[in-house]
Structures are given as structure tokens and as C-alpha cells.
Amino acid sequence: QVCRFLPECPRTAASRVAPFVAIGRSDTMDFWKAAAVAAQEQADAVKKAAREQVKELKMGALELAEDIYGSAEAFKKKSSGDKELEFKSGPLGFRLDGTLVISVEPGSQADTLGVEGGDRLAAVAGYSVPEFEPDDFEGEQRAMKLVKKWLKEMPRPSTLSFVTVACAEDDLVEDDEAPAPAQAASWSPRAESSGPASADEAAPA
């Protein structure tokens, strides 16, 4: 009976409480492990959402850049007088002197597509017509031969590219000089050339 009232040994008391402390620690560790896993999953979800958003922003920026580039190119071609026209089978409907359009047959393909006298043929089916200096007679003759050959051999439909000579001249005129008249254009007909030729003679229907 007396032993019941004696102070309990500290070691004995600790041994009795230890199991409950261990259980509490285990529950706490499980809680923090679960919390850490949930936090990691949430962080991964946020990271994935951020990557998707960045990807969408990049795609949107790329599409916007393409639209701006396309609009700029279209404006550039329009302002510079460039014409890329698709010709189908049949007569082309214009006559050339060198690479310069000197006449357009009314009602023809060329007339319908907007080819005008004074336009310079710049490319045939993707092949660029060689440029030459105003006094380069041999260069002009080579360009004429190539144009005649390409017009004859090009498939249909094919694209012909023209440049308005007036627009091309504006780039060459210095600020202190007045624009040259049409007769003095860089691509004006030459007296030494073999004379104007119909594009349809080189490009059979």
C-alpha cells in the first residue's frame, strides 16, 4: 500500500508516456508528408499551366508577326508598283520591246489582269529577268533572248511579275533632280534593238 503513494520513478513515467508520444509524432509526420505531396502536385499543376500559357502567347505572337509581315509585304508591293499576275492558257495579250511592255491588247488576259504600257517584265514563272544598264546593249539582248525562251517554255498557268517603270525611276531620282520623262526611262526602247515583239509569238497558246 505504501508503494502506491511513493513518488514514481521518472524513467518509469517516461516509459508509460513514450508510446503516446510516438503515435503523435507518426501522425504529424504523415500529415506533413501529405501536405508536401499536395504542395508539389499543386506546384506542378501551376508550372504546367504557365508553360501552356507561354506556348499560347508565343503562338499568338508568331501569328501576329506573320500577319504584320504579310501586310507590310503587300503594302510594299502595292506602293512599289509590283504586279504578280497569273496567266492561263491562250494569248498573253501584250507586246514587249526588250523587257518593256509597249502595248496591251484590249480585252486580252494582260488587259484584264492590269498590265499597262510602260510596265517592265521582271520575272517569268519565278525566274528573275536579268537587269542591265541603259547603255548595255549586249545585256539587253541577252535578257530579250531569255524572256522569249521562258515565255515559250513556261507552263500554264504561270505567274509573270511586272514592275511599273515610273515607280522604279522614283527610287533612282536624287532629291535635287526632277523626275525624268517617260521617254528617258532606264528601260525605254532602244533604236539598236531588233524591234518590238509580241509576247504571244514566244508563248504559243
PDB file of C-alpha atoms in Angstrom:
ATOM      1  CA  GLN A   1       0.000   0.000   0.000  1.00  0.00           C
ATOM      2  CA  VAL A   2       2.807   2.343   0.870  1.00  0.00           C
ATOM      3  CA  CYS A   3       4.395   1.910  -2.560  1.00  0.00           C
ATOM      4  CA  ARG A   4       1.333   3.372  -4.183  1.00  0.00           C
ATOM      5  CA  PHE A   5       1.983   6.713  -2.517  1.00  0.00           C
ATOM      6  CA  LEU A   6       5.706   6.844  -3.185  1.00  0.00           C
ATOM      7  CA  PRO A   7       6.885   9.192  -5.953  1.00  0.00           C
ATOM      8  CA  GLU A   8       7.067   7.420  -9.301  1.00  0.00           C
ATOM      9  CA  CYS A   9      10.448   6.978 -10.872  1.00  0.00           C
ATOM     10  CA  PRO A  10      10.890   9.453 -13.759  1.00  0.00           C
ATOM     11  CA  ARG A  11      12.186   6.720 -16.050  1.00  0.00           C
ATOM     12  CA  THR A  12       9.091   4.630 -15.318  1.00  0.00           C
ATOM     13  CA  ALA A  13       6.799   7.599 -16.097  1.00  0.00           C
ATOM     14  CA  ALA A  14       8.575   8.308 -19.359  1.00  0.00           C
ATOM     15  CA  SER A  15       8.211   4.705 -20.437  1.00  0.00           C
ATOM     16  CA  ARG A  16       4.488   4.969 -19.953  1.00  0.00           C
ATOM     17  CA  VAL A  17       4.136   8.208 -21.968  1.00  0.00           C
ATOM     18  CA  ALA A  18       6.530   7.225 -24.813  1.00  0.00           C
ATOM     19  CA  PRO A  19       4.030   5.142 -26.818  1.00  0.00           C
ATOM     20  CA  PHE A  20       1.580   8.070 -26.977  1.00  0.00           C
ATOM     21  CA  VAL A  21       4.328  10.485 -28.000  1.00  0.00           C
ATOM     22  CA  ALA A  22       5.436   8.106 -30.754  1.00  0.00           C
ATOM     23  CA  ILE A  23       1.904   7.894 -32.058  1.00  0.00           C
ATOM     24  CA  GLY A  24       1.642  11.688 -32.099  1.00  0.00           C
ATOM     25  CA  ARG A  25       4.927  12.036 -33.990  1.00  0.00           C
ATOM     26  CA  SER A  26       3.837   9.475 -36.572  1.00  0.00           C
ATOM     27  CA  ASP A  27       0.584  11.291 -37.244  1.00  0.00           C
ATOM     28  CA  THR A  28       2.378  14.616 -37.521  1.00  0.00           C
ATOM     29  CA  MET A  29       4.937  13.217 -39.990  1.00  0.00           C
ATOM     30  CA  ASP A  30       2.200  11.672 -42.105  1.00  0.00           C
ATOM     31  CA  PHE A  31       0.357  14.989 -42.142  1.00  0.00           C
ATOM     32  CA  TRP A  32       3.412  16.944 -43.278  1.00  0.00           C
ATOM     33  CA  LYS A  33       4.296  14.316 -45.876  1.00  0.00           C
ATOM     34  CA  ALA A  34       0.789  14.511 -47.303  1.00  0.00           C
ATOM     35  CA  ALA A  35       0.954  18.303 -47.248  1.00  0.00           C
ATOM     36  CA  ALA A  36       4.301  18.251 -49.044  1.00  0.00           C
ATOM     37  CA  VAL A  37       2.967  15.899 -51.730  1.00  0.00           C
ATOM     38  CA  ALA A  38      -0.118  18.090 -52.223  1.00  0.00           C
ATOM     39  CA  ALA A  39       2.032  21.229 -52.443  1.00  0.00           C
ATOM     40  CA  GLN A  40       4.294  19.565 -55.021  1.00  0.00           C
ATOM     41  CA  GLU A  41       1.308  18.476 -57.105  1.00  0.00           C
ATOM     42  CA  GLN A  42      -0.109  21.978 -56.963  1.00  0.00           C
ATOM     43  CA  ALA A  43       3.246  23.465 -57.956  1.00  0.00           C
ATOM     44  CA  ASP A  44       3.493  21.045 -60.893  1.00  0.00           C
ATOM     45  CA  ALA A  45      -0.020  21.980 -61.997  1.00  0.00           C
ATOM     46  CA  VAL A  46       0.808  25.704 -61.833  1.00  0.00           C
ATOM     47  CA  LYS A  47       4.051  25.125 -63.744  1.00  0.00           C
ATOM     48  CA  LYS A  48       2.218  23.167 -66.460  1.00  0.00           C
ATOM     49  CA  ALA A  49      -0.448  25.843 -66.770  1.00  0.00           C
ATOM     50  CA  ALA A  50       2.250  28.510 -67.025  1.00  0.00           C
ATOM     51  CA  ARG A  51       4.031  26.566 -69.793  1.00  0.00           C
ATOM     52  CA  GLU A  52       0.770  26.213 -71.720  1.00  0.00           C
ATOM     53  CA  GLN A  53       0.068  29.917 -71.356  1.00  0.00           C
ATOM     54  CA  VAL A  54       3.562  30.833 -72.522  1.00  0.00           C
ATOM     55  CA  LYS A  55       3.143  28.494 -75.509  1.00  0.00           C
ATOM     56  CA  GLU A  56      -0.169  30.129 -76.431  1.00  0.00           C
ATOM     57  CA  LEU A  57       1.402  33.575 -76.113  1.00  0.00           C
ATOM     58  CA  LYS A  58       4.291  32.539 -78.366  1.00  0.00           C
ATOM     59  CA  MET A  59       1.904  31.143 -80.977  1.00  0.00           C
ATOM     60  CA  GLY A  60      -0.184  34.307 -80.832  1.00  0.00           C
ATOM     61  CA  ALA A  61       2.917  36.474 -81.187  1.00  0.00           C
ATOM     62  CA  LEU A  62       4.104  34.379 -84.146  1.00  0.00           C
ATOM     63  CA  GLU A  63       0.748  34.666 -85.903  1.00  0.00           C
ATOM     64  CA  LEU A  64       0.699  38.407 -85.257  1.00  0.00           C
ATOM     65  CA  ALA A  65       4.227  38.764 -86.637  1.00  0.00           C
ATOM     66  CA  GLU A  66       3.260  36.793 -89.757  1.00  0.00           C
ATOM     67  CA  ASP A  67       0.194  38.992 -90.269  1.00  0.00           C
ATOM     68  CA  ILE A  68       2.254  42.159 -89.849  1.00  0.00           C
ATOM     69  CA  TYR A  69       4.937  40.845 -92.233  1.00  0.00           C
ATOM     70  CA  GLY A  70       2.336  39.855 -94.815  1.00  0.00           C
ATOM     71  CA  SER A  71       0.640  43.239 -94.578  1.00  0.00           C
ATOM     72  CA  ALA A  72       3.994  45.009 -94.879  1.00  0.00           C
ATOM     73  CA  GLU A  73       4.951  42.964 -97.940  1.00  0.00           C
ATOM     74  CA  ALA A  74       1.573  43.592 -99.541  1.00  0.00           C
ATOM     75  CA  PHE A  75       1.878  47.324 -98.865  1.00  0.00           C
ATOM     76  CA  LYS A  76       5.431  47.310-100.195  1.00  0.00           C
ATOM     77  CA  LYS A  77       4.381  45.615-103.416  1.00  0.00           C
ATOM     78  CA  LYS A  78       1.405  47.900-103.794  1.00  0.00           C
ATOM     79  CA  SER A  79       3.410  51.059-103.163  1.00  0.00           C
ATOM     80  CA  SER A  80       6.311  49.975-105.359  1.00  0.00           C
ATOM     81  CA  GLY A  81       4.064  49.073-108.292  1.00  0.00           C
ATOM     82  CA  ASP A  82       4.919  45.364-108.290  1.00  0.00           C
ATOM     83  CA  LYS A  83       2.413  43.125-110.056  1.00  0.00           C
ATOM     84  CA  GLU A  84       2.397  39.337-109.809  1.00  0.00           C
ATOM     85  CA  LEU A  85      -0.174  38.132-112.323  1.00  0.00           C
ATOM     86  CA  GLU A  86      -1.242  34.602-113.205  1.00  0.00           C
ATOM     87  CA  PHE A  87      -1.699  33.928-116.908  1.00  0.00           C
ATOM     88  CA  LYS A  88      -3.710  30.950-118.104  1.00  0.00           C
ATOM     89  CA  SER A  89      -3.625  29.232-121.492  1.00  0.00           C
ATOM     90  CA  GLY A  90      -4.201  31.393-124.520  1.00  0.00           C
ATOM     91  CA  PRO A  91      -2.640  34.580-125.880  1.00  0.00           C
ATOM     92  CA  LEU A  92      -0.951  36.763-123.277  1.00  0.00           C
ATOM     93  CA  GLY A  93      -2.059  39.957-124.935  1.00  0.00           C
ATOM     94  CA  PHE A  94       0.926  42.295-124.657  1.00  0.00           C
ATOM     95  CA  ARG A  95       3.945  43.279-126.739  1.00  0.00           C
ATOM     96  CA  LEU A  96       7.478  43.796-125.477  1.00  0.00           C
ATOM     97  CA  ASP A  97      10.415  45.877-126.575  1.00  0.00           C
ATOM     98  CA  GLY A  98      13.280  44.356-124.635  1.00  0.00           C
ATOM     99  CA  THR A  99      11.651  43.830-121.279  1.00  0.00           C
ATOM    100  CA  LEU A 100       9.343  46.841-121.514  1.00  0.00           C
ATOM    101  CA  VAL A 101       5.630  46.462-122.269  1.00  0.00           C
ATOM    102  CA  ILE A 102       4.867  48.819-125.139  1.00  0.00           C
ATOM    103  CA  SER A 103       1.280  47.805-125.893  1.00  0.00           C
ATOM    104  CA  VAL A 104      -1.585  45.808-124.400  1.00  0.00           C
ATOM    105  CA  GLU A 105      -4.359  44.308-126.500  1.00  0.00           C
ATOM    106  CA  PRO A 106      -7.783  45.460-125.257  1.00  0.00           C
ATOM    107  CA  GLY A 107      -9.828  42.637-123.734  1.00  0.00           C
ATOM    108  CA  SER A 108      -6.842  40.288-123.529  1.00  0.00           C
ATOM    109  CA  GLN A 109      -5.551  38.471-120.442  1.00  0.00           C
ATOM    110  CA  ALA A 110      -2.958  41.167-119.897  1.00  0.00           C
ATOM    111  CA  ASP A 111      -5.583  43.907-120.128  1.00  0.00           C
ATOM    112  CA  THR A 112      -7.919  42.072-117.723  1.00  0.00           C
ATOM    113  CA  LEU A 113      -5.123  41.439-115.217  1.00  0.00           C
ATOM    114  CA  GLY A 114      -3.974  45.056-115.224  1.00  0.00           C
ATOM    115  CA  VAL A 115      -0.798  45.057-117.349  1.00  0.00           C
ATOM    116  CA  GLU A 116      -0.094  48.542-118.660  1.00  0.00           C
ATOM    117  CA  GLY A 117       2.181  50.043-121.232  1.00  0.00           C
ATOM    118  CA  GLY A 118       5.394  51.084-119.511  1.00  0.00           C
ATOM    119  CA  ASP A 119       5.459  48.105-117.154  1.00  0.00           C
ATOM    120  CA  ARG A 120       8.725  46.181-117.077  1.00  0.00           C
ATOM    121  CA  LEU A 121       8.698  42.375-117.090  1.00  0.00           C
ATOM    122  CA  ALA A 122      10.704  41.396-114.010  1.00  0.00           C
ATOM    123  CA  ALA A 123      10.171  37.633-113.692  1.00  0.00           C
ATOM    124  CA  VAL A 124       8.744  34.728-115.672  1.00  0.00           C
ATOM    125  CA  ALA A 125       7.397  31.740-113.742  1.00  0.00           C
ATOM    126  CA  GLY A 126       9.674  32.543-110.817  1.00  0.00           C
ATOM    127  CA  TYR A 127      12.803  33.209-112.919  1.00  0.00           C
ATOM    128  CA  SER A 128      14.096  36.763-112.500  1.00  0.00           C
ATOM    129  CA  VAL A 129      14.767  38.629-115.718  1.00  0.00           C
ATOM    130  CA  PRO A 130      18.393  39.869-115.726  1.00  0.00           C
ATOM    131  CA  GLU A 131      18.763  43.613-115.267  1.00  0.00           C
ATOM    132  CA  PHE A 132      21.062  45.714-117.391  1.00  0.00           C
ATOM    133  CA  GLU A 133      22.293  49.280-117.644  1.00  0.00           C
ATOM    134  CA  PRO A 134      20.655  51.654-120.159  1.00  0.00           C
ATOM    135  CA  ASP A 135      23.752  51.599-122.367  1.00  0.00           C
ATOM    136  CA  ASP A 136      24.338  47.829-122.062  1.00  0.00           C
ATOM    137  CA  PHE A 137      23.136  46.659-125.480  1.00  0.00           C
ATOM    138  CA  GLU A 138      24.534  43.141-125.081  1.00  0.00           C
ATOM    139  CA  GLY A 139      22.882  42.773-121.664  1.00  0.00           C
ATOM    140  CA  GLU A 140      19.565  43.863-123.151  1.00  0.00           C
ATOM    141  CA  GLN A 141      19.869  41.349-125.974  1.00  0.00           C
ATOM    142  CA  ARG A 142      20.627  38.523-123.519  1.00  0.00           C
ATOM    143  CA  ALA A 143      17.613  39.496-121.422  1.00  0.00           C
ATOM    144  CA  MET A 144      15.392  39.573-124.522  1.00  0.00           C
ATOM    145  CA  LYS A 145      16.506  36.078-125.563  1.00  0.00           C
ATOM    146  CA  LEU A 146      15.896  34.670-122.088  1.00  0.00           C
ATOM    147  CA  VAL A 147      12.461  36.275-121.874  1.00  0.00           C
ATOM    148  CA  LYS A 148      11.478  34.914-125.260  1.00  0.00           C
ATOM    149  CA  LYS A 149      12.682  31.415-124.299  1.00  0.00           C
ATOM    150  CA  TRP A 150      10.967  31.457-120.884  1.00  0.00           C
ATOM    151  CA  LEU A 151       7.670  32.748-122.268  1.00  0.00           C
ATOM    152  CA  LYS A 152       7.706  29.969-124.848  1.00  0.00           C
ATOM    153  CA  GLU A 153       8.536  27.165-122.405  1.00  0.00           C
ATOM    154  CA  MET A 154       6.623  28.257-119.288  1.00  0.00           C
ATOM    155  CA  PRO A 155       3.726  26.022-118.219  1.00  0.00           C
ATOM    156  CA  ARG A 156       0.220  27.351-117.842  1.00  0.00           C
ATOM    157  CA  PRO A 157      -0.987  28.745-115.597  1.00  0.00           C
ATOM    158  CA  SER A 158       2.164  30.681-114.732  1.00  0.00           C
ATOM    159  CA  THR A 159       2.937  33.890-112.920  1.00  0.00           C
ATOM    160  CA  LEU A 160       4.523  36.873-114.630  1.00  0.00           C
ATOM    161  CA  SER A 161       5.892  39.679-112.469  1.00  0.00           C
ATOM    162  CA  PHE A 162       5.889  43.270-113.660  1.00  0.00           C
ATOM    163  CA  VAL A 163       7.302  46.464-112.194  1.00  0.00           C
ATOM    164  CA  THR A 164       5.900  49.862-113.055  1.00  0.00           C
ATOM    165  CA  VAL A 165       8.809  51.766-114.556  1.00  0.00           C
ATOM    166  CA  ALA A 166       7.629  55.073-113.117  1.00  0.00           C
ATOM    167  CA  CYS A 167       7.908  53.621-109.598  1.00  0.00           C
ATOM    168  CA  ALA A 168      11.320  52.154-110.307  1.00  0.00           C
ATOM    169  CA  GLU A 169      12.538  55.502-111.617  1.00  0.00           C
ATOM    170  CA  ASP A 170      11.423  57.294-108.446  1.00  0.00           C
ATOM    171  CA  ASP A 171      13.939  55.243-106.449  1.00  0.00           C
ATOM    172  CA  LEU A 172      16.746  56.362-108.748  1.00  0.00           C
ATOM    173  CA  VAL A 173      15.949  60.072-108.861  1.00  0.00           C
ATOM    174  CA  GLU A 174      18.051  62.160-106.480  1.00  0.00           C
ATOM    175  CA  ASP A 175      16.417  64.718-104.222  1.00  0.00           C
ATOM    176  CA  ASP A 176      17.843  67.640-106.158  1.00  0.00           C
ATOM    177  CA  GLU A 177      16.792  66.326-109.562  1.00  0.00           C
ATOM    178  CA  ALA A 178      13.417  66.400-111.246  1.00  0.00           C
ATOM    179  CA  PRO A 179      11.851  63.077-112.329  1.00  0.00           C
ATOM    180  CA  ALA A 180      12.936  62.038-115.790  1.00  0.00           C
ATOM    181  CA  PRO A 181      10.246  61.975-118.517  1.00  0.00           C
ATOM    182  CA  ALA A 182       8.892  58.620-119.648  1.00  0.00           C
ATOM    183  CA  GLN A 183      10.868  58.775-122.890  1.00  0.00           C
ATOM    184  CA  ALA A 184      14.120  58.874-120.894  1.00  0.00           C
ATOM    185  CA  ALA A 185      13.317  55.904-118.671  1.00  0.00           C
ATOM    186  CA  SER A 186      16.040  53.386-117.952  1.00  0.00           C
ATOM    187  CA  TRP A 187      14.043  50.705-119.750  1.00  0.00           C
ATOM    188  CA  SER A 188      12.993  52.723-122.791  1.00  0.00           C
ATOM    189  CA  PRO A 189      13.061  51.045-126.230  1.00  0.00           C
ATOM    190  CA  ARG A 190      16.447  51.071-127.967  1.00  0.00           C
ATOM    191  CA  ALA A 191      16.920  52.044-131.574  1.00  0.00           C
ATOM    192  CA  GLU A 192      19.547  49.285-131.932  1.00  0.00           C
ATOM    193  CA  SER A 193      17.162  46.533-130.770  1.00  0.00           C
ATOM    194  CA  SER A 194      15.509  44.161-133.160  1.00  0.00           C
ATOM    195  CA  GLY A 195      12.198  45.956-132.633  1.00  0.00           C
ATOM    196  CA  PRO A 196       9.110  45.242-130.594  1.00  0.00           C
ATOM    197  CA  ALA A 197       7.948  41.645-130.383  1.00  0.00           C
ATOM    198  CA  SER A 198       4.646  40.171-129.326  1.00  0.00           C
ATOM    199  CA  ALA A 199       4.815  38.091-126.186  1.00  0.00           C
ATOM    200  CA  ASP A 200       2.322  35.739-127.817  1.00  0.00           C
ATOM    201  CA  GLU A 201       4.834  34.905-130.573  1.00  0.00           C
ATOM    202  CA  ALA A 202       7.122  33.482-127.920  1.00  0.00           C
ATOM    203  CA  ALA A 203       4.337  31.915-125.875  1.00  0.00           C
ATOM    204  CA  PRO A 204       2.055  29.767-128.020  1.00  0.00           C
ATOM    205  CA  ALA A 205      -1.464  29.077-126.779  1.00  0.00           C
TER     206      ALA A 205
END
